[in-house]
PDB file of C-alpha atoms and ligand atoms in Angstrom:
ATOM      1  CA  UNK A   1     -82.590  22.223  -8.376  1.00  0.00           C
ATOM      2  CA  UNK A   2     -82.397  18.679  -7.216  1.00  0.00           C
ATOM      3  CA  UNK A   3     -78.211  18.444  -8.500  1.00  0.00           C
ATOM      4  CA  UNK A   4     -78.226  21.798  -6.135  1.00  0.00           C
ATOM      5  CA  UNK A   5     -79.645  20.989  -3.195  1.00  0.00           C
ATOM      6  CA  UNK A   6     -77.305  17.573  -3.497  1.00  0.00           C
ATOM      7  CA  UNK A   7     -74.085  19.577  -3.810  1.00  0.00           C
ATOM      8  CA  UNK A   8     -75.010  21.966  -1.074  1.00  0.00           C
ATOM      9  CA  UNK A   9     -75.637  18.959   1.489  1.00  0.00           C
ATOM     10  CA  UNK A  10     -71.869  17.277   0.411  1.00  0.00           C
ATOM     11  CA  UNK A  11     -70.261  20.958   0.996  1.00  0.00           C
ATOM     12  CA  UNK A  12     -72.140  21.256   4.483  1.00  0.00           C
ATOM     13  CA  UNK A  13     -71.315  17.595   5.154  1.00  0.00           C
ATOM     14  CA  UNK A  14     -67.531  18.249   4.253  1.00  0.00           C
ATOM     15  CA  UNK A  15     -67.713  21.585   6.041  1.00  0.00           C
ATOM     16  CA  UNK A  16     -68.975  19.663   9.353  1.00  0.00           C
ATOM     17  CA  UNK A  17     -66.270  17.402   9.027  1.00  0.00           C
ATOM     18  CA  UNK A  18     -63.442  19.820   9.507  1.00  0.00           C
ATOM     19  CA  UNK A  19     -64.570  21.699  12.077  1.00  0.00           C
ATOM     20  CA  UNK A  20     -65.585  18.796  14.753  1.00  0.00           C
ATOM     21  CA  UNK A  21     -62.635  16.802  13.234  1.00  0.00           C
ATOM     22  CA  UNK A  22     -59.936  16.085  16.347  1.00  0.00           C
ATOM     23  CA  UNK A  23     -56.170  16.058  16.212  1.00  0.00           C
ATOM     24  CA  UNK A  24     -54.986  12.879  16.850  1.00  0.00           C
ATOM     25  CA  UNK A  25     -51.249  12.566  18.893  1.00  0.00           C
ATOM     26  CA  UNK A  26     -49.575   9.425  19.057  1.00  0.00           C
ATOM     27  CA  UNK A  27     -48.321   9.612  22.907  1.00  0.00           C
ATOM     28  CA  UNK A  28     -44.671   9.111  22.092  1.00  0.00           C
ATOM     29  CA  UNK A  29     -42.366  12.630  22.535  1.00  0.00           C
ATOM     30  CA  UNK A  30     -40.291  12.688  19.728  1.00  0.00           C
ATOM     31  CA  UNK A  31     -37.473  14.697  19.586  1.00  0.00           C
ATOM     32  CA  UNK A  32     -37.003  17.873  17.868  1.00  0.00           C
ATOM     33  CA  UNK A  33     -34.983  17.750  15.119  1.00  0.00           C
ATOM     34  CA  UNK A  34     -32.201  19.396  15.030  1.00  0.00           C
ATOM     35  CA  UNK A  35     -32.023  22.291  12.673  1.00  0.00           C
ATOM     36  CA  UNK A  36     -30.094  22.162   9.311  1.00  0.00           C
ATOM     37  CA  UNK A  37     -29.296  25.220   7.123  1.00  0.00           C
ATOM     38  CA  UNK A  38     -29.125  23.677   3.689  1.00  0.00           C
ATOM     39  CA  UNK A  39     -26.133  24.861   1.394  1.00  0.00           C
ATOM     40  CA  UNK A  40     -27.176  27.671  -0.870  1.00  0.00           C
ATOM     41  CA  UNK A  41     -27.505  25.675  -4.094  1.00  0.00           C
ATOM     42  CA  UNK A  42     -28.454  22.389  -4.693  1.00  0.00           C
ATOM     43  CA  UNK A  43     -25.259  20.001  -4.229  1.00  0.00           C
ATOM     44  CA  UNK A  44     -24.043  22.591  -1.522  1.00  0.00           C
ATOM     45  CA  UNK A  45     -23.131  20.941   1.733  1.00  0.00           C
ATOM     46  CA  UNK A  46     -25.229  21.563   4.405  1.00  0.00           C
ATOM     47  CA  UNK A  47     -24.051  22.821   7.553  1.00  0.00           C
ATOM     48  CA  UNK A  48     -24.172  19.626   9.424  1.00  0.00           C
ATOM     49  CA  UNK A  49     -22.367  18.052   6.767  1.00  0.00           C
ATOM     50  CA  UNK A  50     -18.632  16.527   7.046  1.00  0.00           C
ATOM     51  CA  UNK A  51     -16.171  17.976   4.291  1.00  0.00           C
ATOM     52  CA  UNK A  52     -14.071  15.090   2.996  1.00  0.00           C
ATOM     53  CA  UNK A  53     -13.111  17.654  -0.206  1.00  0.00           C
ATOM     54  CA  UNK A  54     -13.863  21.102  -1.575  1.00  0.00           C
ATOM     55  CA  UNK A  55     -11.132  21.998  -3.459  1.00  0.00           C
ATOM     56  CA  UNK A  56      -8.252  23.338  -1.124  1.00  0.00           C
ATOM     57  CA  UNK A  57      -6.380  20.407   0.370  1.00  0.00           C
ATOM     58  CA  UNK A  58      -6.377  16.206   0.561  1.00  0.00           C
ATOM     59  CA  UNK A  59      -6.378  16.441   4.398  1.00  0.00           C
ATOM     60  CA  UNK A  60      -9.378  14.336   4.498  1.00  0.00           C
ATOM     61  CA  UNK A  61      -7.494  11.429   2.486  1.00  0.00           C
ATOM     62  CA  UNK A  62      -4.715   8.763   3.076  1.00  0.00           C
ATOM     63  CA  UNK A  63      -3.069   9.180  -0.537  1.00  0.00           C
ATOM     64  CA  UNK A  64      -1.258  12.506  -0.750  1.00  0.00           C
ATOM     65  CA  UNK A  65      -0.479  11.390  -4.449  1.00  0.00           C
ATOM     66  CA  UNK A  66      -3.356  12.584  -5.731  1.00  0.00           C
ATOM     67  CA  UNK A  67      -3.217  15.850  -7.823  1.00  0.00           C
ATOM     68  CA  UNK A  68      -4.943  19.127  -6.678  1.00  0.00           C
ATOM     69  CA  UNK A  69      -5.823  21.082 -10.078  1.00  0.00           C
ATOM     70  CA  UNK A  70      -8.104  23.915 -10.437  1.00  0.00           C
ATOM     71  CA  UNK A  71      -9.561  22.516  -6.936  1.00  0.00           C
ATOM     72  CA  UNK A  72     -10.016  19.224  -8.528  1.00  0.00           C
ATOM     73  CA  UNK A  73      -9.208  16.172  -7.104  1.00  0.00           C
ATOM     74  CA  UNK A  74      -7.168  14.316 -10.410  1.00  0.00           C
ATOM     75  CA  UNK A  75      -5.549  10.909 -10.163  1.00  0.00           C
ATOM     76  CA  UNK A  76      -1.948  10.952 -11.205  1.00  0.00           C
ATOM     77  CA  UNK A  77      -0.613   8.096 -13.443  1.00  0.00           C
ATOM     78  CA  UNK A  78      -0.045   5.145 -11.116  1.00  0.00           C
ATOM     79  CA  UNK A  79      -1.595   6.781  -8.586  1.00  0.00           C
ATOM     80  CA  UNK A  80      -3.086   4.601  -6.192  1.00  0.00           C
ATOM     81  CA  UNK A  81      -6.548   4.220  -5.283  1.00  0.00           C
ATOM     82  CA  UNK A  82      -7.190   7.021  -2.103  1.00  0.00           C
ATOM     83  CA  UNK A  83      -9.638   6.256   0.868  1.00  0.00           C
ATOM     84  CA  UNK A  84     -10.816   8.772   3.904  1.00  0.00           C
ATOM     85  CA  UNK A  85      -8.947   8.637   6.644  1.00  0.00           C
ATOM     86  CA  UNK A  86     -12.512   8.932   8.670  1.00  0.00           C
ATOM     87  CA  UNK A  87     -14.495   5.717   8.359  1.00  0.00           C
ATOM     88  CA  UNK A  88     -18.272   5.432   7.888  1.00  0.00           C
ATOM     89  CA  UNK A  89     -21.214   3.355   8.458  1.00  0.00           C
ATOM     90  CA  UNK A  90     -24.209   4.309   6.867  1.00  0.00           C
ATOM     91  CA  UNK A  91     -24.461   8.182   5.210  1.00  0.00           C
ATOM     92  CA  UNK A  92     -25.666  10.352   2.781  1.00  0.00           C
ATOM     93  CA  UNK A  93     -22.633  11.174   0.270  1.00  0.00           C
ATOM     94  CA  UNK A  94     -22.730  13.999  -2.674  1.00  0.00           C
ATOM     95  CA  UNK A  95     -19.442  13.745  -4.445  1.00  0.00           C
ATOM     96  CA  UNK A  96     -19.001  15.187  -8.341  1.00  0.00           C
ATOM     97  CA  UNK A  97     -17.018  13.602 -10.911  1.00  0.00           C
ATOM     98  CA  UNK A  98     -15.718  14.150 -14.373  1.00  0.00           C
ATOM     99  CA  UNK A  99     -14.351  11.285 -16.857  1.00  0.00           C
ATOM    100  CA  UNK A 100     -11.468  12.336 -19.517  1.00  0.00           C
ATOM    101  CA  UNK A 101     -12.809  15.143 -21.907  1.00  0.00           C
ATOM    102  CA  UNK A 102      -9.958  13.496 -24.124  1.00  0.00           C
ATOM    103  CA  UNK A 103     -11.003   9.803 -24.913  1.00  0.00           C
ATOM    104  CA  UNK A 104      -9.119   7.261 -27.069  1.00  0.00           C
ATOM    105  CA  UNK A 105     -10.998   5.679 -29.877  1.00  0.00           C
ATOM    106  CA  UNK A 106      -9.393   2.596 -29.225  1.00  0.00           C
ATOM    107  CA  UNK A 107     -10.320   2.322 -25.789  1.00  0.00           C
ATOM    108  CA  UNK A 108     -13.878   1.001 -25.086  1.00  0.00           C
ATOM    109  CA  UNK A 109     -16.382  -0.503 -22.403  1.00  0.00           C
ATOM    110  CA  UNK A 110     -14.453  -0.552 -19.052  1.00  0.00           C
ATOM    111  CA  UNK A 111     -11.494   0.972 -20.324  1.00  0.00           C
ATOM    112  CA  UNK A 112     -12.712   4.370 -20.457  1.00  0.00           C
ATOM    113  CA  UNK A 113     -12.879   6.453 -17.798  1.00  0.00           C
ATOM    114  CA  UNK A 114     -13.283   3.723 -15.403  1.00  0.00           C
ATOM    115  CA  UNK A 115     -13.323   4.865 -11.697  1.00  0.00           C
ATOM    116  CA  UNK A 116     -15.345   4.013  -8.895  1.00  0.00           C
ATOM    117  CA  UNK A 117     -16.882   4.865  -5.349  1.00  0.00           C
ATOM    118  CA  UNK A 118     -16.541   2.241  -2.813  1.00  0.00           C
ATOM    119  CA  UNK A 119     -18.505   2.138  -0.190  1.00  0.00           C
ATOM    120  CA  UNK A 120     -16.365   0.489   2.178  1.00  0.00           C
ATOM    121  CA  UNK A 121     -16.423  -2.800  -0.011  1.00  0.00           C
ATOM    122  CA  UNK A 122     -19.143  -2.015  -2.507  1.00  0.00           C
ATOM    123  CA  UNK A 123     -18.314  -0.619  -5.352  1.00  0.00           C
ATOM    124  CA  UNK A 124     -20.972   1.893  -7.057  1.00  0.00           C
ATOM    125  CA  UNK A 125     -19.003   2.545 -10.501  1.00  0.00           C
ATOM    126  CA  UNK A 126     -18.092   5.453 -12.475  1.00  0.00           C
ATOM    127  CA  UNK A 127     -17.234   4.962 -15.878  1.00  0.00           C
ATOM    128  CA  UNK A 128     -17.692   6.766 -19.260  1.00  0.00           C
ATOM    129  CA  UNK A 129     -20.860   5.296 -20.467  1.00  0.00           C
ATOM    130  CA  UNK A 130     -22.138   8.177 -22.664  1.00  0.00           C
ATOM    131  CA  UNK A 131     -22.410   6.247 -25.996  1.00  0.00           C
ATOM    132  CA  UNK A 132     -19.696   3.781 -24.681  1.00  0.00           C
ATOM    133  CA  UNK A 133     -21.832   0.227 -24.398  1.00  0.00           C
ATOM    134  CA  UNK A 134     -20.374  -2.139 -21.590  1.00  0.00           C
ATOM    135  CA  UNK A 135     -21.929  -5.177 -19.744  1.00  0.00           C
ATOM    136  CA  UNK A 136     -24.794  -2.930 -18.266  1.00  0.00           C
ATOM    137  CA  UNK A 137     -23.711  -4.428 -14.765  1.00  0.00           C
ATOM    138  CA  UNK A 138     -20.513  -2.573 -15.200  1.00  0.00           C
ATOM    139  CA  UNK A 139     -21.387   0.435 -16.454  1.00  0.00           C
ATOM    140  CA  UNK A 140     -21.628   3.731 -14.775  1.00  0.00           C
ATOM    141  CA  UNK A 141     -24.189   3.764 -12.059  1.00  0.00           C
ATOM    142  CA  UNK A 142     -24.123  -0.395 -11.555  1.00  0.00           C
ATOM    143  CA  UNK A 143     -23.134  -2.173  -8.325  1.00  0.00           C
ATOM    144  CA  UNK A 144     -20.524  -3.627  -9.974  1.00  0.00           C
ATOM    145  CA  UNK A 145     -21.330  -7.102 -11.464  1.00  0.00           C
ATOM    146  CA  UNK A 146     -24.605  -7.142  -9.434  1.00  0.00           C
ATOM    147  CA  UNK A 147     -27.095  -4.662 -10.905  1.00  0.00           C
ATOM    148  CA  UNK A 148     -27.513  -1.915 -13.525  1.00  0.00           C
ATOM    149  CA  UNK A 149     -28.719   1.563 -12.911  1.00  0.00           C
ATOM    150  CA  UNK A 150     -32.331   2.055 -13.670  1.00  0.00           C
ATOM    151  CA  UNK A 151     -31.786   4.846 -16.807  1.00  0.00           C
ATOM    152  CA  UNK A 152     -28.126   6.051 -17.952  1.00  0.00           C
ATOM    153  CA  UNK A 153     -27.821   9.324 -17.529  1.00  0.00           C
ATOM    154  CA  UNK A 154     -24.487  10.201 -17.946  1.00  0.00           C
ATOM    155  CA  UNK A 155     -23.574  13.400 -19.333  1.00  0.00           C
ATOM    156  CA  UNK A 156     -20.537  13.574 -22.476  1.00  0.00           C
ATOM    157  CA  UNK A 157     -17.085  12.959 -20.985  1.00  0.00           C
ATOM    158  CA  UNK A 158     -15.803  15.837 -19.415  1.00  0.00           C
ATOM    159  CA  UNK A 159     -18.846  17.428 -18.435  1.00  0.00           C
ATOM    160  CA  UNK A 160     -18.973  17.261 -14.422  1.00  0.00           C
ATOM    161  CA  UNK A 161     -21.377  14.577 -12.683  1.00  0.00           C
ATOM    162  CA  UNK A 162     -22.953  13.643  -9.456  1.00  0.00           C
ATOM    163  CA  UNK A 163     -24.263  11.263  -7.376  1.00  0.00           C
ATOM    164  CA  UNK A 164     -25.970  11.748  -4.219  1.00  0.00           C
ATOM    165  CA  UNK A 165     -25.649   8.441  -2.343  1.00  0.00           C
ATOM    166  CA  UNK A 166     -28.085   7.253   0.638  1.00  0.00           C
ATOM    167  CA  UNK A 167     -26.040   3.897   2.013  1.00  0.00           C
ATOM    168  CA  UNK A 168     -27.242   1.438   4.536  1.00  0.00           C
ATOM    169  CA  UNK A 169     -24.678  -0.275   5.852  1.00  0.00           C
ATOM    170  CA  UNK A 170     -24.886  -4.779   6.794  1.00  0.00           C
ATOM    171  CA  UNK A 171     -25.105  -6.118  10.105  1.00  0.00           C
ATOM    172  CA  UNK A 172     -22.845  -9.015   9.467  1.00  0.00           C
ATOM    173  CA  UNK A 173     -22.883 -11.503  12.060  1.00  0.00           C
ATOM    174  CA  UNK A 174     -18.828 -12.813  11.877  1.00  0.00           C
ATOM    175  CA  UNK A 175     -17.394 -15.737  13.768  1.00  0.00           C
ATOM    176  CA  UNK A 176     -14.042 -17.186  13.270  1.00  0.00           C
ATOM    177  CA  UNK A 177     -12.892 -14.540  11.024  1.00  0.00           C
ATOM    178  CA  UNK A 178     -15.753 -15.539   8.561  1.00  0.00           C
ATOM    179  CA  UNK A 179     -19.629 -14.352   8.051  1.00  0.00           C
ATOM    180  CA  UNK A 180     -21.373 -16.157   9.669  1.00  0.00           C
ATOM    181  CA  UNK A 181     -25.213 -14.671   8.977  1.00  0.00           C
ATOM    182  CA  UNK A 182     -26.193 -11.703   7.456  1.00  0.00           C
ATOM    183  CA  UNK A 183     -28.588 -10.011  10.105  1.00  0.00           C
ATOM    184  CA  UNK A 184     -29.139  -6.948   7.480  1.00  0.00           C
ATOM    185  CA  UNK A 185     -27.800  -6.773   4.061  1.00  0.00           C
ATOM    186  CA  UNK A 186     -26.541  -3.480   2.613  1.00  0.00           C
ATOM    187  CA  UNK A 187     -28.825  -0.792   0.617  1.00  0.00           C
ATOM    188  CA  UNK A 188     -28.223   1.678  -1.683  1.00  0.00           C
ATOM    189  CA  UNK A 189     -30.397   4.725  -3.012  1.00  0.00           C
ATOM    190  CA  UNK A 190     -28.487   6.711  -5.623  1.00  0.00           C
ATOM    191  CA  UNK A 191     -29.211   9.942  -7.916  1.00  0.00           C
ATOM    192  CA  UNK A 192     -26.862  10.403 -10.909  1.00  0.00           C
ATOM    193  CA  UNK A 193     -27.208  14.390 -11.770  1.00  0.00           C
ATOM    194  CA  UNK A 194     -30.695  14.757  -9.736  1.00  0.00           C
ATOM    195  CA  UNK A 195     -32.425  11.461 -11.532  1.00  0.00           C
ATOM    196  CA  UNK A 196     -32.993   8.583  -9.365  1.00  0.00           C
ATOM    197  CA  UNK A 197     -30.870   4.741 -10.703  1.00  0.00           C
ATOM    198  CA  UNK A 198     -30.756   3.232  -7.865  1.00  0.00           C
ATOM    199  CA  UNK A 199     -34.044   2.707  -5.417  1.00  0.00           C
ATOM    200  CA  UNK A 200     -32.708   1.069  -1.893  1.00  0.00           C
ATOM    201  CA  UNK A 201     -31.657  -1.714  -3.792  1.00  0.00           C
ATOM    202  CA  UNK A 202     -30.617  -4.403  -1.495  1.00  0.00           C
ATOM    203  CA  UNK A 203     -26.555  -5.223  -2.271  1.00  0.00           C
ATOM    204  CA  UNK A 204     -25.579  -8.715  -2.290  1.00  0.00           C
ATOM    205  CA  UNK A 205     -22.286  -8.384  -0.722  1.00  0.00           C
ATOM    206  CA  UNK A 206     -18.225  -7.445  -2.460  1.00  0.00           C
ATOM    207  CA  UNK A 207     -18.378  -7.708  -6.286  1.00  0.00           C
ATOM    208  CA  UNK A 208     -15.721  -9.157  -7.971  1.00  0.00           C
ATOM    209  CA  UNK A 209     -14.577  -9.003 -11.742  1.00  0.00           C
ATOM    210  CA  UNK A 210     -14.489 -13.233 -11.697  1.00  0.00           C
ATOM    211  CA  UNK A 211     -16.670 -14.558  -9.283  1.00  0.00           C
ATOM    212  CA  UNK A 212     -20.218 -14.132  -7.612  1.00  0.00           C
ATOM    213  CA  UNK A 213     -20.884 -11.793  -5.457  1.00  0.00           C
ATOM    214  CA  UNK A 214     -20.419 -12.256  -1.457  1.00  0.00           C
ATOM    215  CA  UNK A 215     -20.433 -10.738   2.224  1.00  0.00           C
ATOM    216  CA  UNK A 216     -16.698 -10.847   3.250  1.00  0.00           C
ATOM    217  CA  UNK A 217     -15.933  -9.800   7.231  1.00  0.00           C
ATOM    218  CA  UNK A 218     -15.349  -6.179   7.784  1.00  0.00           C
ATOM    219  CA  UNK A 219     -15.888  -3.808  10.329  1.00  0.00           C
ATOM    220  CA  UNK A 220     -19.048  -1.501  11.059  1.00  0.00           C
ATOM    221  CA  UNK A 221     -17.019   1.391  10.373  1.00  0.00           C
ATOM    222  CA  UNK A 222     -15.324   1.927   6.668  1.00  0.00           C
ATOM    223  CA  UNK A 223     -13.808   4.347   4.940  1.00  0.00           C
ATOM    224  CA  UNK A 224     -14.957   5.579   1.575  1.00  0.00           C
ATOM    225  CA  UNK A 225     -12.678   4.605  -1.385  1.00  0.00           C
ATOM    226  CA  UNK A 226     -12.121   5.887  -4.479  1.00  0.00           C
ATOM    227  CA  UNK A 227     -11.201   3.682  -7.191  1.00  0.00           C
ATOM    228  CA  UNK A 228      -7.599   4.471  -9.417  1.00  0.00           C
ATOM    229  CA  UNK A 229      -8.676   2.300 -12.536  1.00  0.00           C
ATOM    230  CA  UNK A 230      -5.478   3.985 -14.682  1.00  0.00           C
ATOM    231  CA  UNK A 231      -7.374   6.674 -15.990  1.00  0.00           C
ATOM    232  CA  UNK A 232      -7.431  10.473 -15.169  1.00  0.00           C
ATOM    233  CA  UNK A 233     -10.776  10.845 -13.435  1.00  0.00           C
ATOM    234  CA  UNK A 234     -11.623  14.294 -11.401  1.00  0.00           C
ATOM    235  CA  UNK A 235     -13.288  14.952  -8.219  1.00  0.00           C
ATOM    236  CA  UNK A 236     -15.005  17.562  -6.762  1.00  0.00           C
ATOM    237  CA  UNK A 237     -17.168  18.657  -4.012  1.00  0.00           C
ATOM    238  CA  UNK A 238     -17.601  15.461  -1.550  1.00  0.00           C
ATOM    239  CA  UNK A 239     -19.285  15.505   1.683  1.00  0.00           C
ATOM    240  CA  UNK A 240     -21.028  13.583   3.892  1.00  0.00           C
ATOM    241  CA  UNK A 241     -23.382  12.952   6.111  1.00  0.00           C
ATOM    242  CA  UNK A 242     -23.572   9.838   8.611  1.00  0.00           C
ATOM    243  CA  UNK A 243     -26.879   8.223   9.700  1.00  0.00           C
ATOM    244  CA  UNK A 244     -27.297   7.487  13.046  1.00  0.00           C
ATOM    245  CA  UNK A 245     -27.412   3.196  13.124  1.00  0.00           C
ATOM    246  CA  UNK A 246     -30.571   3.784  15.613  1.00  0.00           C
ATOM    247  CA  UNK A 247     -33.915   3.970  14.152  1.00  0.00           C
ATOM    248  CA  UNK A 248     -35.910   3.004  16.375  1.00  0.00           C
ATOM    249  CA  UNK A 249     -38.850   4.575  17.962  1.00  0.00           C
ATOM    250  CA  UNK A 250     -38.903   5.955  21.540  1.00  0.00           C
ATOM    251  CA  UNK A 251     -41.100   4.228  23.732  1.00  0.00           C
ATOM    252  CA  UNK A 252     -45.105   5.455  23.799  1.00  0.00           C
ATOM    253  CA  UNK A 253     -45.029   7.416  26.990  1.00  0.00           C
ATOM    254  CA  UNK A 254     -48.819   7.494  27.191  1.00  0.00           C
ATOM    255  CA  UNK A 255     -52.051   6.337  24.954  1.00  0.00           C
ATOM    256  CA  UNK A 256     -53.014   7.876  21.984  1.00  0.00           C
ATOM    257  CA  UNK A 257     -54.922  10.599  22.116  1.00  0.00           C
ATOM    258  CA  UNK A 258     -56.564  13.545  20.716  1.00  0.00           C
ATOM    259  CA  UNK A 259     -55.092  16.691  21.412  1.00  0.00           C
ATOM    260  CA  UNK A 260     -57.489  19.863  22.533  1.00  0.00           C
TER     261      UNK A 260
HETATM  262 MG1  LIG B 301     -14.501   0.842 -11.555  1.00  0.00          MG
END
């Protein structure tokens, strides 16, 4: 009876709660945001996005080399690494890739399947690392030379890939053609087929094969590279999204308060 009478008094006192509770505004008017009709299955581009490939045509690229097979992007033997003619600060990117079904025995670690997104001068890398063991801050899903991904989840070569990229871009602070301070480095967030490697992980400038990584000077603004390493990778379905450099709160127009 007691245990009853107890329980009762916590429901009441819960009940009470909710129903003199207040809503609380915080006196700045956001904005709306705008709406956003998502594409119809997951890896779809939304309707806001920017179509840098989907299968028809390279217009979105500077390196008309590149092959167009079964609306896959495939680099061509010697074909030249390709970058967007568009350049980018900081964005959301989905693009889909595919390493050599075919792989040499003889070729291991970097040399198979090696390709690579660069995000303006930071390299995220793609590389056959489905039972192919590298230096794990070169294998698929690293920032090159800097860090591994958190898991590998690659899928068997051949089979297609993602990632879905969030990038920050630096604020580099450059004087005399050199970088003076770093006001913000770079960060990266980045899913490999849906599963999370990468968690804003703060990138320590350009990686390079034989020396420590650095900020070089480079503009705001870069376009997104993709990496010809000599072997046959494929591409599919890239878009983007750019995020707005401006974060920042609107001023408070008025005091908190509680809305009636
Ligand atoms: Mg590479």
């Amino acid at each position: 009876m007691k245990k009853f009478l107890v329980l009762s008094a916590m429901l009441m006192f819960c009940c009470a709660t909710l129903l003199f509770a207040k809503d609380w505004r915080s006196g700045i008017d956001w904005k709306e945001p705008a709406v956003v009709t998502p594409g119809e299955k997951c890896g779809n581009p939304p309707s806001d996005a920017t179509i840098l490939f989907d299968g028809k045509d390279l217009s979105a690229w500077e390196n008309q080399k590149w092959k167009i097979e079964n609306g896959e992007m495939v680099i061509p033997p010697k074909g030249g690494t390709n970058r967007t003619k568009e350049k980018f600060g900081s964005f959301q990117l989905h693009i889909e890739f595919a390493t050599p079904a075919e792989v040499n025995p003889k070729a291991t670690g970097q040399q198979r399947g090696n390709s690579g997104v660069y995000l303006g001068k930071y390299e995220l890398q793609i590389l056959d690392s489905y039972e192919n063991t590298t230096y794990f801050d070169g294998q698929c899903g690293s920032i090159y030379k800097q860090r591994p991904p958190q898991v590998n989840v690659c899928r068997k070569p051949g089979e297609w890939q993602s990632y879905d990229i969030l990038f920050t871009r630096p604020d580099l602070k450059i004087e005399d053609g050199k970088v003076k301070e770093v006001v913000r480095p770079a960060y990266i967030t980045v899913l490999q087929n849906g599963v999370m490697i990468l968690n804003h992980h703060e990138i320590e400038g350009t990686g390079f094969y034989d020396q420590p990584p650095r900020y070089e000077p480079h503009p705001p603004m870069m376009p997104i590279e993709l990496q010809d390493h000599g072997n046959p990778v494929r591409f599919r379905n890239i878009w983007i999204r750019p995020i707005p450099d401006d974060n920042t709160k609107p001023p408070r127009v008025r005091e908190p308060y509680y809305h009636q």
